[in-house]
Every structure is written in C-alpha cells, then in structure tokens.
PDB file of C-alpha atoms and ligand atoms in Angstrom:
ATOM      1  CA  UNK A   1       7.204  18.283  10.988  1.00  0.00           C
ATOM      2  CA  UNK A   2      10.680  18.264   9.932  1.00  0.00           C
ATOM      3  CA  UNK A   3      11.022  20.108   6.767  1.00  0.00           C
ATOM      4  CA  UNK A   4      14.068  20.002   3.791  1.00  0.00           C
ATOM      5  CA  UNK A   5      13.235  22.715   1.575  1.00  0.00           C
ATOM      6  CA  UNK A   6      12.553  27.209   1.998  1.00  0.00           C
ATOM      7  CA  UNK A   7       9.105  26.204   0.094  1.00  0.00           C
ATOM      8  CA  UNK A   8       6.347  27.371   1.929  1.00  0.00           C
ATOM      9  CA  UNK A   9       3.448  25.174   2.814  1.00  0.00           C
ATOM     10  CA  UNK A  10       1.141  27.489   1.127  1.00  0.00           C
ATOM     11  CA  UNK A  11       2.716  27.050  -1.982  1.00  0.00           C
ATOM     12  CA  UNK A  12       2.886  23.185  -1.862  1.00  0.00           C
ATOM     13  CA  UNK A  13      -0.722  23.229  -0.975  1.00  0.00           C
ATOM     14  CA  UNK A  14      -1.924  25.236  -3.943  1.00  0.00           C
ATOM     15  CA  UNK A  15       0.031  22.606  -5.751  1.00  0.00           C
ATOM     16  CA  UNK A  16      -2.245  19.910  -6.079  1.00  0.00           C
ATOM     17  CA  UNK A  17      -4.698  22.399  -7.132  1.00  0.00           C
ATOM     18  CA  UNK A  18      -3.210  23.199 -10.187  1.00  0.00           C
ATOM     19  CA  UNK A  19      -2.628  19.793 -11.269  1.00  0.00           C
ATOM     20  CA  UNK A  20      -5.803  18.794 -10.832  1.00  0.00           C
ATOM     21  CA  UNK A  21      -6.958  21.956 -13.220  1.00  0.00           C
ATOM     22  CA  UNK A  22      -4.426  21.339 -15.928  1.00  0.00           C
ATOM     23  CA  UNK A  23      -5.633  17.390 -15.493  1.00  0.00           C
ATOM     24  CA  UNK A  24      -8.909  18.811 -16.552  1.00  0.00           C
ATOM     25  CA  UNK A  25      -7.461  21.124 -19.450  1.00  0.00           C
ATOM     26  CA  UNK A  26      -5.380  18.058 -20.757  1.00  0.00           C
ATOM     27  CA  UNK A  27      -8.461  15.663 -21.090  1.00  0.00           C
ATOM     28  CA  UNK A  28     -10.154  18.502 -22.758  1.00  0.00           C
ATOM     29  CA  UNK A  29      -7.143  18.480 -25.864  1.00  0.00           C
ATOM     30  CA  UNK A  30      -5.861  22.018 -24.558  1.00  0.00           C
ATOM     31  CA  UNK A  31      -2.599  22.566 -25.774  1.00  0.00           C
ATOM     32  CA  UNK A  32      -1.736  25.930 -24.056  1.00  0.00           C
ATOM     33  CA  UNK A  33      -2.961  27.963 -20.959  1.00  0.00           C
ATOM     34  CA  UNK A  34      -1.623  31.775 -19.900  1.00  0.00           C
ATOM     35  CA  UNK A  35      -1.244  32.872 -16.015  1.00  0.00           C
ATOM     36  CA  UNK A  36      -4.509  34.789 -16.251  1.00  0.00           C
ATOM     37  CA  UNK A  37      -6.349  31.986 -18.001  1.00  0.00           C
ATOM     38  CA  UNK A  38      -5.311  29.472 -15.592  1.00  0.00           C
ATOM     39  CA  UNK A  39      -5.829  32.498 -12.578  1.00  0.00           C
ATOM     40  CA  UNK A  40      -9.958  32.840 -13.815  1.00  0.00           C
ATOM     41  CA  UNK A  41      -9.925  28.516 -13.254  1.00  0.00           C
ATOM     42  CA  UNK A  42      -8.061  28.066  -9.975  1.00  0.00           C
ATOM     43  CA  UNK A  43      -9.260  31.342  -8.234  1.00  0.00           C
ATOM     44  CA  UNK A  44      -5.806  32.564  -7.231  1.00  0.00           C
ATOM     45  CA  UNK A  45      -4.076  35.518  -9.142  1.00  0.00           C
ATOM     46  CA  UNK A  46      -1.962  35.034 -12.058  1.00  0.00           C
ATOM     47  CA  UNK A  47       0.949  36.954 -10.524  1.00  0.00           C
ATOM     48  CA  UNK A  48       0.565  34.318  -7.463  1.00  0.00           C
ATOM     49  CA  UNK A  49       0.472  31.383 -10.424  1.00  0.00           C
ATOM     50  CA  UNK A  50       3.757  33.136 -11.717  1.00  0.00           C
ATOM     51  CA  UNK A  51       5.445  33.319  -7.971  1.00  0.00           C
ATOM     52  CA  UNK A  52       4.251  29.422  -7.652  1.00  0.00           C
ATOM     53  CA  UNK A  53       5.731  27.844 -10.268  1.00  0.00           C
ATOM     54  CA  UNK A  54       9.040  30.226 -10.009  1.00  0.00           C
ATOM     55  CA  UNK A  55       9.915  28.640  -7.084  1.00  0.00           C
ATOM     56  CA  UNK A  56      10.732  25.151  -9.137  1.00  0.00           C
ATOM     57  CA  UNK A  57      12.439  27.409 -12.258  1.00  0.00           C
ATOM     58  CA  UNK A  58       9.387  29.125 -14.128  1.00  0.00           C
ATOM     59  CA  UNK A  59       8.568  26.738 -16.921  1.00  0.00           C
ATOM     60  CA  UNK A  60       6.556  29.542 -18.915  1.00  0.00           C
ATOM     61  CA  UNK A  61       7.141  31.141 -21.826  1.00  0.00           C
ATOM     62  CA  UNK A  62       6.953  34.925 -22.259  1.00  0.00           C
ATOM     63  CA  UNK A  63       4.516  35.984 -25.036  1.00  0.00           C
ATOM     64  CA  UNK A  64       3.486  32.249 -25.092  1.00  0.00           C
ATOM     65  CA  UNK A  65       2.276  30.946 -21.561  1.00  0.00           C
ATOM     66  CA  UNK A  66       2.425  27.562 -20.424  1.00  0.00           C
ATOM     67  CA  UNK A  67       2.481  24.242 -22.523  1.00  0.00           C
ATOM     68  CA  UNK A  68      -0.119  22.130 -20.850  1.00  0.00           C
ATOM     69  CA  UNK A  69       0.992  18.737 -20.919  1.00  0.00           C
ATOM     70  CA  UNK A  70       4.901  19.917 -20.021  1.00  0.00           C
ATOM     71  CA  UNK A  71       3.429  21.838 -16.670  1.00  0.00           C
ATOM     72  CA  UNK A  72       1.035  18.677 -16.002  1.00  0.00           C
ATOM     73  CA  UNK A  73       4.463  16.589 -16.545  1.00  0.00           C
ATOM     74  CA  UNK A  74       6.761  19.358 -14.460  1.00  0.00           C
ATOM     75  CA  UNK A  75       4.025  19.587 -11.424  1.00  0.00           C
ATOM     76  CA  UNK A  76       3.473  15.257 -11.394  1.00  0.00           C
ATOM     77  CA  UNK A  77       7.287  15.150 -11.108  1.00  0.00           C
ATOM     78  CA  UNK A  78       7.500  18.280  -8.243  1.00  0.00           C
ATOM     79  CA  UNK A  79       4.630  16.796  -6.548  1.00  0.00           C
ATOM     80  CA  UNK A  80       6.403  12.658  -6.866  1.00  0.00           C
ATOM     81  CA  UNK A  81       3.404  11.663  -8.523  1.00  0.00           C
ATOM     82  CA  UNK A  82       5.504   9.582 -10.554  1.00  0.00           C
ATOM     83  CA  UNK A  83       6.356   7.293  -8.312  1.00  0.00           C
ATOM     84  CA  UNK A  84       4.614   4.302  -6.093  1.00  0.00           C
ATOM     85  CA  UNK A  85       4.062   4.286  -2.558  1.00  0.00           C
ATOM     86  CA  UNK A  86       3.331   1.287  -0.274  1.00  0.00           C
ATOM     87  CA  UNK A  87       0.424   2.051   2.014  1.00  0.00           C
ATOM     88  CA  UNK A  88      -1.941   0.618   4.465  1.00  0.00           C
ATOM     89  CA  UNK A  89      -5.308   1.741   5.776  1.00  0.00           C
ATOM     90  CA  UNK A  90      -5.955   0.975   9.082  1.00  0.00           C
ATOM     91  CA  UNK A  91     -10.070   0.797  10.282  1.00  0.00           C
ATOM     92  CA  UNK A  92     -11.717  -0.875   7.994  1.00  0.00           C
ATOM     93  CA  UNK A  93     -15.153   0.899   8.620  1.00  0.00           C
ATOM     94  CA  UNK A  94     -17.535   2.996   6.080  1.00  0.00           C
ATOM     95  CA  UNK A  95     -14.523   5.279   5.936  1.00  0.00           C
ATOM     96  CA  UNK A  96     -11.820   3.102   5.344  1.00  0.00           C
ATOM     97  CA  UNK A  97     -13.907   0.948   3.146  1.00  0.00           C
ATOM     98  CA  UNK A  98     -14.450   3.578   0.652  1.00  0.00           C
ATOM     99  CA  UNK A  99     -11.192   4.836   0.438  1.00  0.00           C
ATOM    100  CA  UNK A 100     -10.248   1.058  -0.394  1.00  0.00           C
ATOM    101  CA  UNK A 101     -12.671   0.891  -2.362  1.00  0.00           C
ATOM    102  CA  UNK A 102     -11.624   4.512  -4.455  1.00  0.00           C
ATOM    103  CA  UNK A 103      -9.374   3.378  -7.296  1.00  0.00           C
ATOM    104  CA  UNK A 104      -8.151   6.736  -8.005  1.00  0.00           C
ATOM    105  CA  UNK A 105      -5.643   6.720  -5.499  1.00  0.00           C
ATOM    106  CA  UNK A 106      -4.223   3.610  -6.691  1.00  0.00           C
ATOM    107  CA  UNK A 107      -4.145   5.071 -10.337  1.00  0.00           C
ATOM    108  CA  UNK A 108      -2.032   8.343  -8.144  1.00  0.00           C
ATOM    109  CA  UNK A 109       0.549   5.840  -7.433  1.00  0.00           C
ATOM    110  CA  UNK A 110      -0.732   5.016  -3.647  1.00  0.00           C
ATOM    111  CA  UNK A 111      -1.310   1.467  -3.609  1.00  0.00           C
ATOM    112  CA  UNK A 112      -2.836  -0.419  -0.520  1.00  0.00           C
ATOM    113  CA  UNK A 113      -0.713  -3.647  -0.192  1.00  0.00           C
ATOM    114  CA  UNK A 114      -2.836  -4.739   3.114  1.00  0.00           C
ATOM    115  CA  UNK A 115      -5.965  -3.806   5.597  1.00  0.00           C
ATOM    116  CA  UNK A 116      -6.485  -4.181   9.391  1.00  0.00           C
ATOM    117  CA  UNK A 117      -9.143  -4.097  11.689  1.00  0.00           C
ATOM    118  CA  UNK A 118      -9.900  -5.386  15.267  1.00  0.00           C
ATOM    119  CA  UNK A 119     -12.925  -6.477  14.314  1.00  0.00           C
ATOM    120  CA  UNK A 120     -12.711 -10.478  13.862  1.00  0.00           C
ATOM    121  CA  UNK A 121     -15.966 -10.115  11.827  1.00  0.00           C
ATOM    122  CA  UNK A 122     -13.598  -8.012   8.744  1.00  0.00           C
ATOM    123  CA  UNK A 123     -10.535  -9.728   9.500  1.00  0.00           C
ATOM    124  CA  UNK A 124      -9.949 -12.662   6.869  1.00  0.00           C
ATOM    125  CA  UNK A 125     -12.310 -10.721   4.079  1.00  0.00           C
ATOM    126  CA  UNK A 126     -11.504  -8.916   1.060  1.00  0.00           C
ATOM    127  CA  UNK A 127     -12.248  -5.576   0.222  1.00  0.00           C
ATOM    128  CA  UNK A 128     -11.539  -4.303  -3.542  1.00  0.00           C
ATOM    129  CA  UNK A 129      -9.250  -7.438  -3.496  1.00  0.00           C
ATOM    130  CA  UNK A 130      -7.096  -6.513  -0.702  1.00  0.00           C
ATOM    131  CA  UNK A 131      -6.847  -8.511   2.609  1.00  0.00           C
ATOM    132  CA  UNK A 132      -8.114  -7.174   5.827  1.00  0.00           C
ATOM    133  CA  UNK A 133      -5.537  -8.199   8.529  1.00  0.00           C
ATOM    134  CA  UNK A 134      -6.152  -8.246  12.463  1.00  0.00           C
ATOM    135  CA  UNK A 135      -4.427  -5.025  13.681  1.00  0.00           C
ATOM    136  CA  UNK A 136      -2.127  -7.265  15.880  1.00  0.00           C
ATOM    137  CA  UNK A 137      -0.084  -7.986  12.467  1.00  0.00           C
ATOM    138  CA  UNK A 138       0.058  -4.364  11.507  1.00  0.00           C
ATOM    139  CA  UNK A 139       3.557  -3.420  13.352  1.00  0.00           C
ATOM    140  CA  UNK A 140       5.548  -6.621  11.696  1.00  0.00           C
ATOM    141  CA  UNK A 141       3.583  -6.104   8.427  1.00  0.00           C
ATOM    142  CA  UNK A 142       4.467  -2.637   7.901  1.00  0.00           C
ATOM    143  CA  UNK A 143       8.204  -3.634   8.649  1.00  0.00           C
ATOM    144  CA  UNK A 144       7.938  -6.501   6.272  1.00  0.00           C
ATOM    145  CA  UNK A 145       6.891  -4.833   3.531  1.00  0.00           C
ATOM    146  CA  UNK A 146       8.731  -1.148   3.893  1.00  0.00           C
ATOM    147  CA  UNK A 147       5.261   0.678   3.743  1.00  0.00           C
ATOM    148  CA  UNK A 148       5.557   4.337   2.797  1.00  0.00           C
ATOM    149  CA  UNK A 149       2.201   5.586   4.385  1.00  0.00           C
ATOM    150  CA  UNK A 150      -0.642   4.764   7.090  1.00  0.00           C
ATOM    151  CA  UNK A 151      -3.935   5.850   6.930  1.00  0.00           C
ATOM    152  CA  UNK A 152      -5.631   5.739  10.019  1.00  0.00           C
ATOM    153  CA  UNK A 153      -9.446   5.319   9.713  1.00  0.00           C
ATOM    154  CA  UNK A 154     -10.026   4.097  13.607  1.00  0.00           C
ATOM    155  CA  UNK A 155     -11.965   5.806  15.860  1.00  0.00           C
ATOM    156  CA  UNK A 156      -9.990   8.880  17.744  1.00  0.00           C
ATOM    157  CA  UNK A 157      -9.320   6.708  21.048  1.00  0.00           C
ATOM    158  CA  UNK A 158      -7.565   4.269  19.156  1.00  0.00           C
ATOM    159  CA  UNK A 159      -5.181   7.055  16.675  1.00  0.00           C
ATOM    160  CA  UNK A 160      -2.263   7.455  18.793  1.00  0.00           C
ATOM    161  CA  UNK A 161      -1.695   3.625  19.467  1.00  0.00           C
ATOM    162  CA  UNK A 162      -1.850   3.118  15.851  1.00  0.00           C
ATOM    163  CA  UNK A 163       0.165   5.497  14.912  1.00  0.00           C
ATOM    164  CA  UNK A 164       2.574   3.970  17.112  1.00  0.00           C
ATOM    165  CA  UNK A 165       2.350   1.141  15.168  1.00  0.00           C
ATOM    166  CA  UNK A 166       2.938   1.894  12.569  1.00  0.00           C
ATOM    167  CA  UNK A 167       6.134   4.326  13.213  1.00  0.00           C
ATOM    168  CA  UNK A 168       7.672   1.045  15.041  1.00  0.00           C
ATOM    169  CA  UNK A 169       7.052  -0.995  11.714  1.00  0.00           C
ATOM    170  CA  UNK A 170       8.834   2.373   9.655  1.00  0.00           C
ATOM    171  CA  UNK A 171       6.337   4.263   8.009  1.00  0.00           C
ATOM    172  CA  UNK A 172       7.441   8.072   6.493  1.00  0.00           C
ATOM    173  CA  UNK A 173       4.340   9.480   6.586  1.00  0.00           C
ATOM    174  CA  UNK A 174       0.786   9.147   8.224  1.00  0.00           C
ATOM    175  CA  UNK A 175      -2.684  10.359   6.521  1.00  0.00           C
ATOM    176  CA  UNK A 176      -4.955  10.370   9.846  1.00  0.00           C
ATOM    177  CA  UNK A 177      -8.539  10.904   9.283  1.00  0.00           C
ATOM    178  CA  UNK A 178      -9.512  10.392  12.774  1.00  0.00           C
ATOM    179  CA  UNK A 179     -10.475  13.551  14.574  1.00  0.00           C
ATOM    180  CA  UNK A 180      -7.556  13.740  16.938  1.00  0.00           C
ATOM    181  CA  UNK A 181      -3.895  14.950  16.654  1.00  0.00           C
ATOM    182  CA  UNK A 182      -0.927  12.415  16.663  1.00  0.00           C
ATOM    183  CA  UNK A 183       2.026  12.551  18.705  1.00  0.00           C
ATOM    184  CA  UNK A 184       4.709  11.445  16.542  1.00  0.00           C
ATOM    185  CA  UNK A 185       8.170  12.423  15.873  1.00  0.00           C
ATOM    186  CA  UNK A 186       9.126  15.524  13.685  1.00  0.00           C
ATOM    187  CA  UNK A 187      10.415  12.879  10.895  1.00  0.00           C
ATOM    188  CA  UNK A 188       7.362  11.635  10.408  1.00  0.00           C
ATOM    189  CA  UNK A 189       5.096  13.676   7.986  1.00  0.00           C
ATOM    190  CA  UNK A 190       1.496  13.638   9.359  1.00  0.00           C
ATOM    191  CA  UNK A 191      -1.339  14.958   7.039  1.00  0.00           C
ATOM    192  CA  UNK A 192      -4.550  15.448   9.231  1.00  0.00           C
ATOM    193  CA  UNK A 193      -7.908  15.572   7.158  1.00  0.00           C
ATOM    194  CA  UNK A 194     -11.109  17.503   8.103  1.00  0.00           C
ATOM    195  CA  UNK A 195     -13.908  16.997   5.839  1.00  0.00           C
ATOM    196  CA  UNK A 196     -15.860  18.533   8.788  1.00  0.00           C
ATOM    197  CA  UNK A 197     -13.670  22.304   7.701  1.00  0.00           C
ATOM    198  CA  UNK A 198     -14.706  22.585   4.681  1.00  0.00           C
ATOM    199  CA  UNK A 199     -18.363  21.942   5.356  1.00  0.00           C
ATOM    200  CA  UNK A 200     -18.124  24.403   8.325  1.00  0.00           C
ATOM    201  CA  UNK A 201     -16.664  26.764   5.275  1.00  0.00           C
ATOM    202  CA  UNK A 202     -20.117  26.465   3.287  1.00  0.00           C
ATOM    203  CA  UNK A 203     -22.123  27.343   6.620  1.00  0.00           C
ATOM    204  CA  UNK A 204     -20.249  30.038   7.077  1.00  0.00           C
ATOM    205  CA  UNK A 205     -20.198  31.549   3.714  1.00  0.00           C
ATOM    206  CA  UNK A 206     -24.230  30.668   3.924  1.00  0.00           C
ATOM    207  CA  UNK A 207     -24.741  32.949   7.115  1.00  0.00           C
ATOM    208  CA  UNK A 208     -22.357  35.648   5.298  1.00  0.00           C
ATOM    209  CA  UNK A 209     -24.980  35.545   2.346  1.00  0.00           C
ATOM    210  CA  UNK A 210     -27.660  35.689   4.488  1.00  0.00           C
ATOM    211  CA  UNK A 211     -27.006  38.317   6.919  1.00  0.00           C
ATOM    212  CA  UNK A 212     -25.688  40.599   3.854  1.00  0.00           C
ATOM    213  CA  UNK A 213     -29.277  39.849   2.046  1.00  0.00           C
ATOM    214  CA  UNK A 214     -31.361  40.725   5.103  1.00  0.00           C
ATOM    215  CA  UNK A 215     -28.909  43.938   5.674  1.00  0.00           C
ATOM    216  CA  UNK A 216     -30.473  44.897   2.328  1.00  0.00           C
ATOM    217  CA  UNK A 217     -33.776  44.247   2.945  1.00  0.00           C
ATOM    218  CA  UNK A 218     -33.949  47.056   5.111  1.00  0.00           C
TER     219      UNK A 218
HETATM  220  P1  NAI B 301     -16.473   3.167  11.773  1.00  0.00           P
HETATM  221  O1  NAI B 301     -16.925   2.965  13.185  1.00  0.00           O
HETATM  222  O2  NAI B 301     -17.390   2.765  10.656  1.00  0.00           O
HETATM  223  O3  NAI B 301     -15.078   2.384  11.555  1.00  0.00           O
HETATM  224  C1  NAI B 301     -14.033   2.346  12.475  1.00  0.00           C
HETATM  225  C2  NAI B 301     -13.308   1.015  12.293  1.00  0.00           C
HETATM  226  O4  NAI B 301     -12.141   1.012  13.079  1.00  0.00           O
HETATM  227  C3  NAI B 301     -14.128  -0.196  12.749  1.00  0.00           C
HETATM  228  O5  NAI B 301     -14.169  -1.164  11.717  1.00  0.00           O
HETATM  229  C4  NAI B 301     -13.405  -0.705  13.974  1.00  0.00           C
HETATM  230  O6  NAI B 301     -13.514  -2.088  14.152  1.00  0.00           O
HETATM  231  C5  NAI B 301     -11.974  -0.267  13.656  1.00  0.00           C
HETATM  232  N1  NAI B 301     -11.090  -0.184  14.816  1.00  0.00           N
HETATM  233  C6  NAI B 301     -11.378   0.195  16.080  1.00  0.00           C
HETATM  234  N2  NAI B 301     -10.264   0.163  16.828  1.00  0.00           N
HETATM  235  C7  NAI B 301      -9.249  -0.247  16.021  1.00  0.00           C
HETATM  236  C8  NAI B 301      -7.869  -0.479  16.215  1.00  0.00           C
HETATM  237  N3  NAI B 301      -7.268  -0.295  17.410  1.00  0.00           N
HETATM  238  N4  NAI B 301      -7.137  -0.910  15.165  1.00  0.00           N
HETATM  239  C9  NAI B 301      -7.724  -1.129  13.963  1.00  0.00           C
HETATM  240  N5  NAI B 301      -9.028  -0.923  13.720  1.00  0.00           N
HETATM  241  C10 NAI B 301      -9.767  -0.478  14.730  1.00  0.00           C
HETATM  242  O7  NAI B 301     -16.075   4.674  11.668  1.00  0.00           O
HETATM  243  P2  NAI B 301     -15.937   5.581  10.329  1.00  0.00           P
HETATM  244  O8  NAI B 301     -17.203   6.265  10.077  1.00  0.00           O
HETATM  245  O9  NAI B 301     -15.322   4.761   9.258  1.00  0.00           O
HETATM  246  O10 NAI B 301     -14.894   6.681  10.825  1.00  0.00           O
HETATM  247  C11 NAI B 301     -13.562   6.306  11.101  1.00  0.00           C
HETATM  248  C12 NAI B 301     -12.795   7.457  11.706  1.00  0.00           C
HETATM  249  O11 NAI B 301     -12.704   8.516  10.763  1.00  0.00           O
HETATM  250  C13 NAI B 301     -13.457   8.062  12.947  1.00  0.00           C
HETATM  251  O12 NAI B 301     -12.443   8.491  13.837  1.00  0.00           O
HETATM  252  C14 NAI B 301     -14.217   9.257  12.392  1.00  0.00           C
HETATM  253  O13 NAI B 301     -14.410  10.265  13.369  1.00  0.00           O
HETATM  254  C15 NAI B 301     -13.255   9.708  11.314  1.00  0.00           C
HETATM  255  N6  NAI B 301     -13.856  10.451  10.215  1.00  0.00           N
HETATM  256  C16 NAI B 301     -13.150  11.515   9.786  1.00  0.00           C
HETATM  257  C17 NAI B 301     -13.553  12.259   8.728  1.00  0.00           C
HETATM  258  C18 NAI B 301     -12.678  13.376   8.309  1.00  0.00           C
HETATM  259  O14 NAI B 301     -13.092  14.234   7.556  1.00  0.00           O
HETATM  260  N7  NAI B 301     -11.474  13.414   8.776  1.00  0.00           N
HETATM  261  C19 NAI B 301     -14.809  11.967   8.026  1.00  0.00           C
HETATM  262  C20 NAI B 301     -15.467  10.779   8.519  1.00  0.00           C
HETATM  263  C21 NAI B 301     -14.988  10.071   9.592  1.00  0.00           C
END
C-alpha cells in the first residue's frame, strides 16, 4: 500500500484507540486527562502517549495535561472522522447484514449508499433501508456514485473478482472481511479484518495462564 506520510502504522493504529477512550471520558463530563492517566486506560505507556500525539504537534500542556474534548476534536480531525464517505457492502449474508444493520458506522461518517448480492432471493429487498442490488450493477454503481470504500462480505472464492469490481468502478479503499488476501494495486488502501486473531489471542493467553498455574502446582 502506497503510503504519503513518515507516520508509522503502529502509531496510526493506536490511534483509534485513543479516541475511542477519550469518547468514553467525554460522555463521562471529564474535562482533563494527563499522559499517565490516559496510559493506566489504554494500556500503552504515557511516554508512548506523549511520542503519539507529537507526531501531529503535541497538543498537551505541561503542568496541565490534555483538554479532553480539544484531543477528542484534534484526533477526529487526524483520523478524517469529520468527514463522509460513500461506501458499499458487498455479500449481503449474516455478516454483511449486521454491519448494515450497525448504525454506528453511519453515525462515524461511513454511510452505505447501496447493497449487492448474487443471490436473487436478497436482491430487490431492503435492509436497514438500504437497497440490495444484484452484484452485476456493482462496477457501474460504484462509478456512478464516486464510492469511497467496499466492503467485501462474500465468501473468499468470490474476494478477488469483487474487488475487481469495484477498483474498475473507482473505489480508494477496500475493507475485506473475507478470509483471503486481495490483489489490488498499491493505490488502493486495503484493510483486511480477522475477528478469528483476536480470538486466537484469548486462547493463547488462556494456555499461558494455564500452563503457568499448573507450573505452580508443583
Ligand atoms: P454468508 O454465506 O452468510 O454470506 C455470504 C453472502 O455473499 C451470501 O449472501 C452470498 O449470496 C453472497 N455472495 C456470494 N458470491 C457473491 C458475489 N460474487 N458477489 C456478491 N455477493 C456474493 O457468509 P458470512 O457468514 O456472512 O461471511 C461472509 C464472509 O466473511 C466469508 O468469507 C467469511 O469467511 C467472512 N467472515 C470473516 C470474518 C472476519 O473476522 N474477517 C468473520 C465472519 C465471517
């Protein structure tokens, strides 16, 4: 993936993180948060907080900490949360029918303007108010309508044609849940999700726990 900034990936992956931590300070009225408060919330150290958010010019005060709501502002705008993007979610099975069905992402400023399926059975209904088109319209659609993002919901045989698809019709950027890499060009940003990772995480950190309580046993 072609990149336009030194900022490392790490970095812009921690940054969701903290927004969604000062989201949670915000709704609970606090005004102000230091390094080493918000370091005991997120889990990483305040002297990697401080590193973070020096990269995009500091925004702290010394002897003060960090205003809340001007961080939660200063991170939205870093992160383009303040703006909309056009997407389209293609697979309209249990997957991509809850993530149609999840508002929040709409609220985040990622709002579905159409659905597709090759399933004639889906094709023609409505799902949280938005049309489910037959996949043969998804090329011209995406053109049509200058769509930002994909999300690819179909099973992994079917990925790569869609992505095709959908960088014919001009997409920037794919979110591709199936369980299969994309060939794409470097232009095109491509987000691959693994719930299956994370899980795999917990059963790891289970056997850790367990093999460390046995050790002690004896
Ligand atoms: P599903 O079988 O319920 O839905 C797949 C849908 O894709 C069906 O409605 C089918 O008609 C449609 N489809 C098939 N070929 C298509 C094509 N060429 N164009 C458009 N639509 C097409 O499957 P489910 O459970 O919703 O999973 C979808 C995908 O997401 C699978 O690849 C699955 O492995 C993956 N998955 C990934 C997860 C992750 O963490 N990344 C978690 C759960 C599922």
């Amino acid at each position: 993936m072609e990149r336009f900034s030194s900022i490392s990936m790490a970095v812009v992956r921690r940054l969701p993180k903290y927004y969604r931590y000062l989201g949670e300070l915000k709704k609970n009225d606090v005004k102000r948060v230091s390094s080493q408060e918000l370091s005991r919330i997120t889990g990483f150290t305040a002297s990697q907080i401080r590193q973070d958010l020096n990269c995009f010019g500091g925004f702290g005060q010394q002897g003060y900490g960090y205003n809340v709501d001007d961080l939660y502002q200063n991170i939205s705008n870093i992160l383009g949360l303040n703006k909309i993007y056009k997407t389209v979610i293609v697979g309209m099975g249990n997957l991509g029918q809850a993530i149609a069905n999840y508002s929040f992402f709409e609220k985040s400023g990622f709002v579905p303007q159409a659905l597709f399926d090759v399933n004639p059975k889906l094709i023609g209904l409505k799902i949280n108010d938005i049309r489910v088109h037959d996949v043969e319209e998804l090329e011209d659609f995406v053109r049509e309508n200058n769509i930002d993002i994909g999300i690819i919901c179909t099973p992994k045989s079917q990925c790569q044609k869609v992505a095709e698809s959908l960088v014919r019709g001009g997409v920037r950027a794919i979110w591709n849940f199936a369980p299969s890499d994309i060939n794409v060009s470097d232009d095109i940003i491509v987000e691959n999700v693994h719930l299956s990772e994370s899980l795999f995480t917990i059963s790891y950190l289970l056997k850790e726990k367990e093999e460390v309580l046995k050790s002690k046993k004896f």
